[in-house]
PDB file of C-alpha atoms in Angstrom:
ATOM      1  CA  LEU D   1       2.886 -48.069   9.274  1.00 94.00           C
ATOM      2  CA  PHE D   2       6.160 -46.181   8.933  1.00 97.00           C
ATOM      3  CA  GLU D   3       7.286 -47.654  12.258  1.00 97.00           C
ATOM      4  CA  GLU D   4       6.812 -51.133  10.763  1.00 96.00           C
ATOM      5  CA  PHE D   5       8.767 -50.170   7.624  1.00 97.00           C
ATOM      6  CA  ALA D   6      11.563 -48.714   9.776  1.00 97.00           C
ATOM      7  CA  ALA D   7      11.725 -51.814  11.975  1.00 97.00           C
ATOM      8  CA  VAL D   8      11.999 -54.136   8.971  1.00 96.00           C
ATOM      9  CA  PHE D   9      14.766 -52.087   7.346  1.00 96.00           C
ATOM     10  CA  ALA D  10      16.696 -51.780  10.633  1.00 95.00           C
ATOM     11  CA  LYS D  11      16.405 -55.521  11.223  1.00 95.00           C
ATOM     12  CA  THR D  12      17.773 -56.406   7.781  1.00 91.00           C
ATOM     13  CA  ILE D  13      20.342 -53.608   7.298  1.00 90.00           C
ATOM     14  CA  PRO D  14      22.880 -53.472  10.160  1.00 89.00           C
ATOM     15  CA  THR D  15      24.025 -49.904   9.428  1.00 88.00           C
ATOM     16  CA  LEU D  16      20.532 -48.473   9.966  1.00 93.00           C
ATOM     17  CA  GLN D  17      18.661 -47.590  13.124  1.00 95.00           C
ATOM     18  CA  ALA D  18      14.867 -47.805  13.062  1.00 97.00           C
ATOM     19  CA  SER D  19      14.606 -44.296  14.521  1.00 97.00           C
ATOM     20  CA  ASP D  20      16.699 -42.849  11.665  1.00 96.00           C
ATOM     21  CA  VAL D  21      14.635 -44.662   9.029  1.00 97.00           C
ATOM     22  CA  LEU D  22      11.407 -43.504  10.658  1.00 97.00           C
ATOM     23  CA  GLN D  23      12.609 -39.912  10.794  1.00 97.00           C
ATOM     24  CA  GLY D  24      13.729 -40.048   7.152  1.00 96.00           C
ATOM     25  CA  LEU D  25      10.396 -41.461   5.984  1.00 97.00           C
ATOM     26  CA  ASN D  26       8.435 -38.892   7.995  1.00 97.00           C
ATOM     27  CA  THR D  27      10.584 -36.004   6.742  1.00 95.00           C
ATOM     28  CA  ARG D  28      10.049 -37.034   3.122  1.00 94.00           C
ATOM     29  CA  GLU D  29       6.316 -37.568   3.604  1.00 95.00           C
ATOM     30  CA  GLN D  30       5.911 -34.148   5.245  1.00 94.00           C
ATOM     31  CA  SER D  31       7.424 -32.479   2.195  1.00 94.00           C
ATOM     32  CA  GLN D  32       5.166 -34.355  -0.243  1.00 92.00           C
ATOM     33  CA  ASN D  33       2.602 -37.149  -0.055  1.00 94.00           C
ATOM     34  CA  THR D  34       4.132 -40.177  -1.732  1.00 94.00           C
ATOM     35  CA  ALA D  35       0.860 -41.789  -2.835  1.00 95.00           C
ATOM     36  CA  VAL D  36       0.813 -41.946  -6.622  1.00 94.00           C
ATOM     37  CA  GLY D  37      -2.643 -43.417  -7.201  1.00 92.00           C
ATOM     38  CA  HIS D  38      -3.964 -46.827  -8.199  1.00 93.00           C
ATOM     39  CA  GLY D  39      -3.419 -48.070  -4.636  1.00 95.00           C
ATOM     40  CA  VAL D  40       0.327 -47.399  -4.630  1.00 96.00           C
ATOM     41  CA  ALA D  41       2.651 -45.235  -2.519  1.00 97.00           C
ATOM     42  CA  LEU D  42       6.405 -44.738  -2.897  1.00 97.00           C
ATOM     43  CA  PRO D  43       7.774 -43.646   0.507  1.00 97.00           C
ATOM     44  CA  HIS D  44      11.486 -42.856   0.569  1.00 96.00           C
ATOM     45  CA  ALA D  45      14.155 -41.936   3.088  1.00 96.00           C
ATOM     46  CA  THR D  46      17.524 -40.460   2.203  1.00 94.00           C
ATOM     47  CA  LEU D  47      19.972 -41.523   4.903  1.00 95.00           C
ATOM     48  CA  ARG D  48      23.674 -40.778   5.028  1.00 92.00           C
ATOM     49  CA  ASN D  49      24.363 -44.011   6.936  1.00 90.00           C
ATOM     50  CA  ALA D  50      22.725 -46.171   4.246  1.00 92.00           C
ATOM     51  CA  THR D  51      25.528 -47.858   2.333  1.00 91.00           C
ATOM     52  CA  ARG D  52      23.440 -48.410  -0.796  1.00 94.00           C
ATOM     53  CA  THR D  53      19.862 -48.164  -2.063  1.00 96.00           C
ATOM     54  CA  HIS D  54      17.340 -50.686  -0.727  1.00 96.00           C
ATOM     55  CA  LEU D  55      13.779 -51.492  -1.750  1.00 96.00           C
ATOM     56  CA  GLY D  56      11.125 -52.910   0.532  1.00 96.00           C
ATOM     57  CA  VAL D  57       7.778 -54.048  -0.841  1.00 97.00           C
ATOM     58  CA  PHE D  58       4.946 -54.008   1.675  1.00 96.00           C
ATOM     59  CA  THR D  59       1.236 -54.718   1.374  1.00 96.00           C
ATOM     60  CA  THR D  60      -1.696 -54.209   3.697  1.00 95.00           C
ATOM     61  CA  GLU D  61      -4.728 -56.459   4.101  1.00 93.00           C
ATOM     62  CA  ALA D  62      -7.060 -53.600   3.209  1.00 94.00           C
ATOM     63  CA  PRO D  63      -6.500 -50.248   1.497  1.00 96.00           C
ATOM     64  CA  ILE D  64      -5.431 -47.391   3.776  1.00 95.00           C
ATOM     65  CA  ASP D  65      -6.651 -43.814   3.339  1.00 94.00           C
ATOM     66  CA  TYR D  66      -3.421 -42.137   2.302  1.00 93.00           C
ATOM     67  CA  GLU D  67      -4.828 -39.027   0.641  1.00 92.00           C
ATOM     68  CA  ALA D  68      -3.858 -40.329  -2.783  1.00 93.00           C
ATOM     69  CA  PRO D  69      -4.475 -38.006  -5.746  1.00 93.00           C
ATOM     70  CA  ASP D  70      -7.097 -40.377  -7.186  1.00 94.00           C
ATOM     71  CA  GLY D  71      -8.844 -40.809  -3.830  1.00 94.00           C
ATOM     72  CA  GLU D  72      -8.149 -44.562  -3.745  1.00 95.00           C
ATOM     73  CA  GLY D  73      -6.786 -46.229  -0.632  1.00 96.00           C
ATOM     74  CA  VAL D  74      -3.210 -47.461  -0.727  1.00 97.00           C
ATOM     75  CA  GLN D  75      -2.505 -51.156  -0.341  1.00 96.00           C
ATOM     76  CA  VAL D  76       0.945 -51.513  -1.921  1.00 97.00           C
ATOM     77  CA  PHE D  77       4.010 -49.625  -0.666  1.00 97.00           C
ATOM     78  CA  PHE D  78       7.326 -49.601  -2.504  1.00 97.00           C
ATOM     79  CA  VAL D  79       9.637 -48.161   0.158  1.00 98.00           C
ATOM     80  CA  THR D  80      13.145 -47.057  -0.767  1.00 97.00           C
ATOM     81  CA  ILE D  81      16.032 -46.196   1.522  1.00 96.00           C
ATOM     82  CA  GLY D  82      19.308 -44.885   0.186  1.00 95.00           C
ATOM     83  CA  PRO D  83      22.240 -42.538   0.605  1.00 95.00           C
ATOM     84  CA  PRO D  84      22.259 -39.102  -1.036  1.00 95.00           C
ATOM     85  CA  SER D  85      25.062 -40.270  -3.338  1.00 96.00           C
ATOM     86  CA  GLU D  86      22.757 -42.838  -4.992  1.00 95.00           C
ATOM     87  CA  ARG D  87      20.004 -40.546  -6.238  1.00 92.00           C
ATOM     88  CA  GLN D  88      20.428 -41.882  -9.791  1.00 95.00           C
ATOM     89  CA  THR D  89      20.078 -45.474  -8.534  1.00 94.00           C
ATOM     90  CA  HIS D  90      16.919 -44.446  -6.672  1.00 93.00           C
ATOM     91  CA  LEU D  91      15.449 -42.936  -9.849  1.00 93.00           C
ATOM     92  CA  GLN D  92      16.352 -46.029 -11.897  1.00 95.00           C
ATOM     93  CA  LEU D  93      14.711 -48.251  -9.284  1.00 94.00           C
ATOM     94  CA  LEU D  94      11.543 -46.146  -9.386  1.00 93.00           C
ATOM     95  CA  ALA D  95      11.523 -46.395 -13.186  1.00 93.00           C
ATOM     96  CA  LEU D  96      11.717 -50.204 -12.963  1.00 92.00           C
ATOM     97  CA  VAL D  97       8.946 -50.311 -10.341  1.00 94.00           C
ATOM     98  CA  SER D  98       6.817 -48.042 -12.523  1.00 93.00           C
ATOM     99  CA  ALA D  99       7.334 -50.267 -15.556  1.00 91.00           C
ATOM    100  CA  LEU D 100       6.387 -53.351 -13.548  1.00 93.00           C
ATOM    101  CA  VAL D 101       3.254 -51.648 -12.208  1.00 94.00           C
ATOM    102  CA  VAL D 102       2.116 -50.285 -15.571  1.00 93.00           C
ATOM    103  CA  LYS D 103       3.113 -53.127 -17.910  1.00 94.00           C
ATOM    104  CA  THR D 104       2.447 -56.232 -15.784  1.00 95.00           C
ATOM    105  CA  ASP D 105      -0.012 -57.705 -13.310  1.00 96.00           C
ATOM    106  CA  LEU D 106       2.299 -56.897 -10.385  1.00 96.00           C
ATOM    107  CA  LEU D 107      -0.305 -55.023  -8.326  1.00 96.00           C
ATOM    108  CA  SER D 108      -2.846 -57.823  -8.480  1.00 95.00           C
ATOM    109  CA  PHE D 109      -0.107 -60.361  -7.701  1.00 96.00           C
ATOM    110  CA  LEU D 110       0.960 -58.322  -4.672  1.00 96.00           C
ATOM    111  CA  ILE D 111      -2.568 -57.761  -3.389  1.00 94.00           C
ATOM    112  CA  GLU D 112      -3.112 -61.536  -3.484  1.00 94.00           C
ATOM    113  CA  SER D 113       0.139 -62.130  -1.549  1.00 94.00           C
ATOM    114  CA  THR D 114      -0.108 -63.380   2.013  1.00 92.00           C
ATOM    115  CA  SER D 115       3.586 -63.921   2.835  1.00 93.00           C
ATOM    116  CA  LYS D 116       7.085 -62.637   2.107  1.00 92.00           C
ATOM    117  CA  GLU D 117       7.562 -65.573  -0.232  1.00 95.00           C
ATOM    118  CA  ASP D 118       4.411 -64.612  -2.149  1.00 96.00           C
ATOM    119  CA  ILE D 119       5.741 -61.072  -2.569  1.00 95.00           C
ATOM    120  CA  VAL D 120       9.029 -62.374  -3.944  1.00 95.00           C
ATOM    121  CA  GLN D 121       7.136 -64.655  -6.353  1.00 96.00           C
ATOM    122  CA  ALA D 122       4.898 -61.744  -7.395  1.00 96.00           C
ATOM    123  CA  LEU D 123       7.959 -59.680  -8.294  1.00 94.00           C
ATOM    124  CA  GLN D 124       9.476 -62.604 -10.187  1.00 94.00           C
ATOM    125  CA  LYS D 125       6.260 -63.260 -12.149  1.00 95.00           C
ATOM    126  CA  ALA D 126       5.945 -59.569 -13.035  1.00 94.00           C
ATOM    127  CA  GLN D 127       9.588 -59.386 -14.113  1.00 91.00           C
ATOM    128  CA  LEU D 128       8.998 -62.411 -16.349  1.00 93.00           C
ATOM    129  CA  GLN D 129       5.913 -60.739 -17.844  1.00 92.00           C
ATOM    130  CA  LEU D 130       7.940 -57.597 -18.505  1.00 85.00           C
ATOM    131  CA  THR D 131      10.761 -59.460 -20.239  1.00 86.00           C
ATOM    132  CA  GLU D 132       8.333 -61.558 -22.311  1.00 85.00           C
ATOM    133  CA  ALA D 133       6.187 -58.599 -23.398  1.00 69.00           C
ATOM    134  CA  PRO D 134       6.536 -57.705 -27.073  1.00 67.00           C
ATOM    135  CA  SER D 135       8.408 -54.472 -27.684  1.00 58.00           C
ATOM    136  CA  GLN D 136       6.196 -51.550 -28.743  1.00 53.00           C
ATOM    137  CA  SER D 137       8.483 -49.597 -31.067  1.00 49.00           C
TER     138      SER D 137
END
């Protein structure tokens, strides 16, 4: 799975090598399992040769046993790659992803996705739901 993530990032980001992305993802995962529950994992690689923070959204046809804290299989992966200098950007991105997951139907949209275009539309629909949601002050 991480090899697929690494290949996609290396293909779309010229400054990255798949082997570096793979090593970064594996290093992070060895320090702490990135499954957060509810079928979601947040793998991350900090890479000095990344010029900025990137997000990849990946889904699997069926849940994968990922040793999540809730025991559920993981089917949605929000993978981030970024330089050490953009830690704050990484945290802000995770906060946005968390809001979309908690406050919208993003997960169900993503699980129903069968193409890259579907994933983009799922993110757009969830963003629209988030912006249209009444404020809870």
